[in-house]
């Protein structure tokens, strides 16, 4: 738009043209946060499964303990 003689008007035009829309940087940050939470939940589930398996393994008697 600066080509048509609107030099220095970019911020004002962006405020009106894109009002109410999420910016690209906000969208990227939101997606990063959502992915982090997804990965944290998956890691928590994986850790819990490992803990359950390890506890079950320890509770079983070994062949040397008979």
CSV table of N, CA and C in Angstrom, one decimal:
chain,number,residue,atom,x,y,z
A,1,UNK,N,0.8,-1.2,0.0
A,1,UNK,CA,0.0,0.0,0.0
A,1,UNK,C,0.8,1.3,0.0
A,2,UNK,N,2.1,1.2,0.5
A,2,UNK,CA,2.9,2.3,0.5
A,2,UNK,C,3.2,2.8,-0.9
A,3,UNK,N,3.1,2.0,-1.9
A,3,UNK,CA,3.3,2.3,-3.3
A,3,UNK,C,2.3,3.4,-3.7
A,4,UNK,N,1.1,3.4,-3.2
A,4,UNK,CA,0.1,4.4,-3.6
A,4,UNK,C,0.1,5.7,-2.8
A,5,UNK,N,1.2,6.0,-2.2
A,5,UNK,CA,1.4,7.3,-1.5
A,5,UNK,C,0.9,7.2,0.0
A,6,UNK,N,0.9,6.1,0.6
A,6,UNK,CA,0.4,6.0,2.0
A,6,UNK,C,1.6,5.7,2.9
A,7,UNK,N,2.7,6.4,2.7
A,7,UNK,CA,3.9,6.2,3.4
A,7,UNK,C,3.7,6.4,4.9
A,8,UNK,N,4.2,5.5,5.7
A,8,UNK,CA,4.1,5.7,7.2
A,8,UNK,C,2.7,5.4,7.8
A,9,UNK,N,1.8,4.8,7.0
A,9,UNK,CA,0.5,4.6,7.4
A,9,UNK,C,0.2,3.1,7.7
A,10,UNK,N,1.3,2.3,7.7
A,10,UNK,CA,1.1,0.8,7.8
A,10,UNK,C,0.4,0.4,9.1
A,11,UNK,N,0.9,1.0,10.2
A,11,UNK,CA,0.3,0.5,11.5
A,11,UNK,C,-1.2,0.9,11.6
A,12,UNK,N,-1.6,2.1,11.2
A,12,UNK,CA,-3.0,2.5,11.2
A,12,UNK,C,-3.8,1.6,10.3
A,13,UNK,N,-3.3,1.3,9.1
A,13,UNK,CA,-4.0,0.4,8.2
A,13,UNK,C,-4.2,-1.0,8.8
A,14,UNK,N,-3.1,-1.5,9.4
A,14,UNK,CA,-3.1,-2.8,10.0
A,14,UNK,C,-4.1,-2.9,11.1
A,15,UNK,N,-4.2,-1.8,11.9
A,15,UNK,CA,-5.2,-1.8,13.0
A,15,UNK,C,-6.6,-1.9,12.5
A,16,UNK,N,-6.9,-1.3,11.4
A,16,UNK,CA,-8.3,-1.4,10.9
A,16,UNK,C,-8.5,-2.6,10.1
A,17,UNK,N,-7.6,-3.0,9.2
A,17,UNK,CA,-7.8,-4.1,8.3
A,17,UNK,C,-7.8,-5.4,9.1
A,18,UNK,N,-6.9,-5.6,10.1
A,18,UNK,CA,-6.8,-6.9,10.8
A,18,UNK,C,-7.4,-6.8,12.2
A,19,UNK,N,-8.2,-5.9,12.5
A,19,UNK,CA,-8.8,-5.8,13.8
A,19,UNK,C,-9.6,-7.0,14.1
A,20,UNK,N,-9.5,-7.5,15.3
A,20,UNK,CA,-10.2,-8.7,15.7
A,20,UNK,C,-9.6,-10.0,15.3
A,21,UNK,N,-8.5,-10.0,14.5
A,21,UNK,CA,-7.9,-11.2,14.1
A,21,UNK,C,-6.6,-11.5,14.9
A,22,UNK,N,-6.3,-12.7,15.1
A,22,UNK,CA,-5.1,-13.1,15.8
A,22,UNK,C,-3.9,-12.9,14.9
A,23,UNK,N,-2.8,-12.3,15.5
A,23,UNK,CA,-1.6,-12.1,14.7
A,23,UNK,C,-0.9,-13.4,14.5
A,24,UNK,N,0.0,-13.3,13.5
A,24,UNK,CA,0.8,-14.6,13.2
A,24,UNK,C,1.7,-15.0,14.4
A,25,UNK,N,2.3,-14.0,15.1
A,25,UNK,CA,3.1,-14.3,16.2
A,25,UNK,C,2.3,-14.9,17.4
A,26,UNK,N,1.1,-14.3,17.6
A,26,UNK,CA,0.2,-14.8,18.7
A,26,UNK,C,-0.2,-16.2,18.3
A,27,UNK,N,-0.5,-16.5,17.1
A,27,UNK,CA,-1.0,-17.8,16.6
A,27,UNK,C,0.2,-18.8,16.8
A,28,UNK,N,1.4,-18.4,16.5
A,28,UNK,CA,2.5,-19.3,16.6
A,28,UNK,C,2.8,-19.6,18.1
A,29,UNK,N,2.7,-18.6,19.0
A,29,UNK,CA,2.9,-18.8,20.4
A,29,UNK,C,1.8,-19.7,21.0
A,30,UNK,N,0.6,-19.5,20.6
A,30,UNK,CA,-0.5,-20.4,21.0
A,30,UNK,C,-0.3,-21.8,20.6
A,31,UNK,N,0.1,-22.0,19.4
A,31,UNK,CA,0.3,-23.4,18.9
A,31,UNK,C,1.5,-24.0,19.7
A,32,UNK,N,2.5,-23.3,20.0
A,32,UNK,CA,3.7,-23.8,20.7
A,32,UNK,C,3.2,-24.2,22.1
A,33,UNK,N,2.4,-23.4,22.8
A,33,UNK,CA,1.9,-23.7,24.1
A,33,UNK,C,1.1,-25.0,24.1
A,34,UNK,N,0.2,-25.1,23.1
A,34,UNK,CA,-0.7,-26.2,23.0
A,34,UNK,C,0.1,-27.5,22.8
A,35,UNK,N,1.1,-27.4,21.9
A,35,UNK,CA,2.0,-28.6,21.6
A,35,UNK,C,2.7,-29.0,22.9
A,36,UNK,N,3.2,-28.0,23.6
A,36,UNK,CA,3.9,-28.3,24.9
A,36,UNK,C,3.0,-29.0,25.9
A,37,UNK,N,1.8,-28.6,26.0
A,37,UNK,CA,0.9,-29.3,26.9
A,37,UNK,C,0.6,-30.7,26.4
A,38,UNK,N,0.4,-30.8,25.1
A,38,UNK,CA,0.2,-32.2,24.6
A,38,UNK,C,1.3,-33.1,24.9
A,39,UNK,N,2.5,-32.6,24.6
A,39,UNK,CA,3.7,-33.4,24.9
A,39,UNK,C,3.9,-33.7,26.4
A,40,UNK,N,3.6,-32.8,27.2
A,40,UNK,CA,3.7,-33.0,28.7
A,40,UNK,C,2.7,-34.1,29.1
A,41,UNK,N,1.5,-34.0,28.6
A,41,UNK,CA,0.6,-35.1,29.0
A,41,UNK,C,1.0,-36.5,28.5
A,42,UNK,N,1.5,-36.5,27.3
A,42,UNK,CA,2.0,-37.8,26.8
A,42,UNK,C,3.2,-38.3,27.6
A,43,UNK,N,4.1,-37.4,27.9
A,43,UNK,CA,5.3,-37.8,28.7
A,43,UNK,C,4.8,-38.3,30.1
A,44,UNK,N,3.8,-37.6,30.7
A,44,UNK,CA,3.3,-38.0,32.0
A,44,UNK,C,2.7,-39.4,31.9
A,45,UNK,N,1.9,-39.7,30.9
A,45,UNK,CA,1.3,-41.0,30.7
A,45,UNK,C,2.4,-42.1,30.6
A,46,UNK,N,3.4,-41.7,29.8
A,46,UNK,CA,4.5,-42.7,29.5
A,46,UNK,C,5.3,-43.0,30.8
A,47,UNK,N,5.5,-41.9,31.6
A,47,UNK,CA,6.2,-42.1,32.9
A,47,UNK,C,5.4,-42.9,33.8
A,48,UNK,N,4.1,-42.7,33.9
A,48,UNK,CA,3.2,-43.5,34.7
A,48,UNK,C,3.2,-44.9,34.3
A,49,UNK,N,3.2,-45.2,33.0
A,49,UNK,CA,3.2,-46.6,32.6
A,49,UNK,C,4.5,-47.3,33.0
A,50,UNK,N,5.6,-46.5,32.8
A,50,UNK,CA,6.9,-47.1,33.2
A,50,UNK,C,6.9,-47.4,34.7
A,51,UNK,N,6.4,-46.5,35.5
A,51,UNK,CA,6.4,-46.7,36.9
A,51,UNK,C,5.5,-47.9,37.3
A,52,UNK,N,4.4,-48.1,36.7
A,52,UNK,CA,3.5,-49.2,37.0
A,52,UNK,C,4.2,-50.5,36.6
A,53,UNK,N,4.9,-50.5,35.4
A,53,UNK,CA,5.6,-51.7,35.0
A,53,UNK,C,6.7,-52.1,35.9
A,54,UNK,N,7.5,-51.0,36.3
A,54,UNK,CA,8.6,-51.3,37.2
A,54,UNK,C,8.2,-51.8,38.6
A,55,UNK,N,7.1,-51.2,39.1
A,55,UNK,CA,6.5,-51.7,40.4
A,55,UNK,C,6.1,-53.1,40.3
A,56,UNK,N,5.4,-53.5,39.2
A,56,UNK,CA,5.0,-54.8,39.0
A,56,UNK,C,6.2,-55.8,38.9
A,57,UNK,N,7.2,-55.3,38.2
A,57,UNK,CA,8.4,-56.2,38.0
A,57,UNK,C,9.1,-56.4,39.4
A,58,UNK,N,9.1,-55.3,40.2
A,58,UNK,CA,9.8,-55.5,41.5
A,58,UNK,C,8.9,-56.3,42.5
A,59,UNK,N,7.6,-56.3,42.3
A,59,UNK,CA,6.8,-57.1,43.2
A,59,UNK,C,6.8,-58.6,42.9
A,60,UNK,N,7.1,-58.9,41.7
A,60,UNK,CA,7.3,-60.3,41.3
A,60,UNK,C,8.5,-60.9,42.0
A,61,UNK,N,8.4,-62.1,42.4
A,61,UNK,CA,9.6,-62.7,43.0
A,61,UNK,C,10.5,-63.2,42.0
A,62,UNK,N,11.8,-63.0,42.2
A,62,UNK,CA,12.8,-63.5,41.2
A,62,UNK,C,13.0,-65.0,41.5
A,63,UNK,N,13.6,-65.6,40.5
A,63,UNK,CA,13.9,-67.0,40.7
A,63,UNK,C,14.9,-67.3,41.8
A,64,UNK,N,15.7,-66.3,42.1
A,64,UNK,CA,16.7,-66.5,43.2
A,64,UNK,C,16.1,-66.3,44.5
A,65,UNK,N,14.9,-65.8,44.6
A,65,UNK,CA,14.3,-65.5,45.9
A,65,UNK,C,13.4,-66.7,46.4
A,66,UNK,N,13.4,-67.7,45.7
A,66,UNK,CA,12.5,-68.9,46.1
A,66,UNK,C,13.1,-69.7,47.2
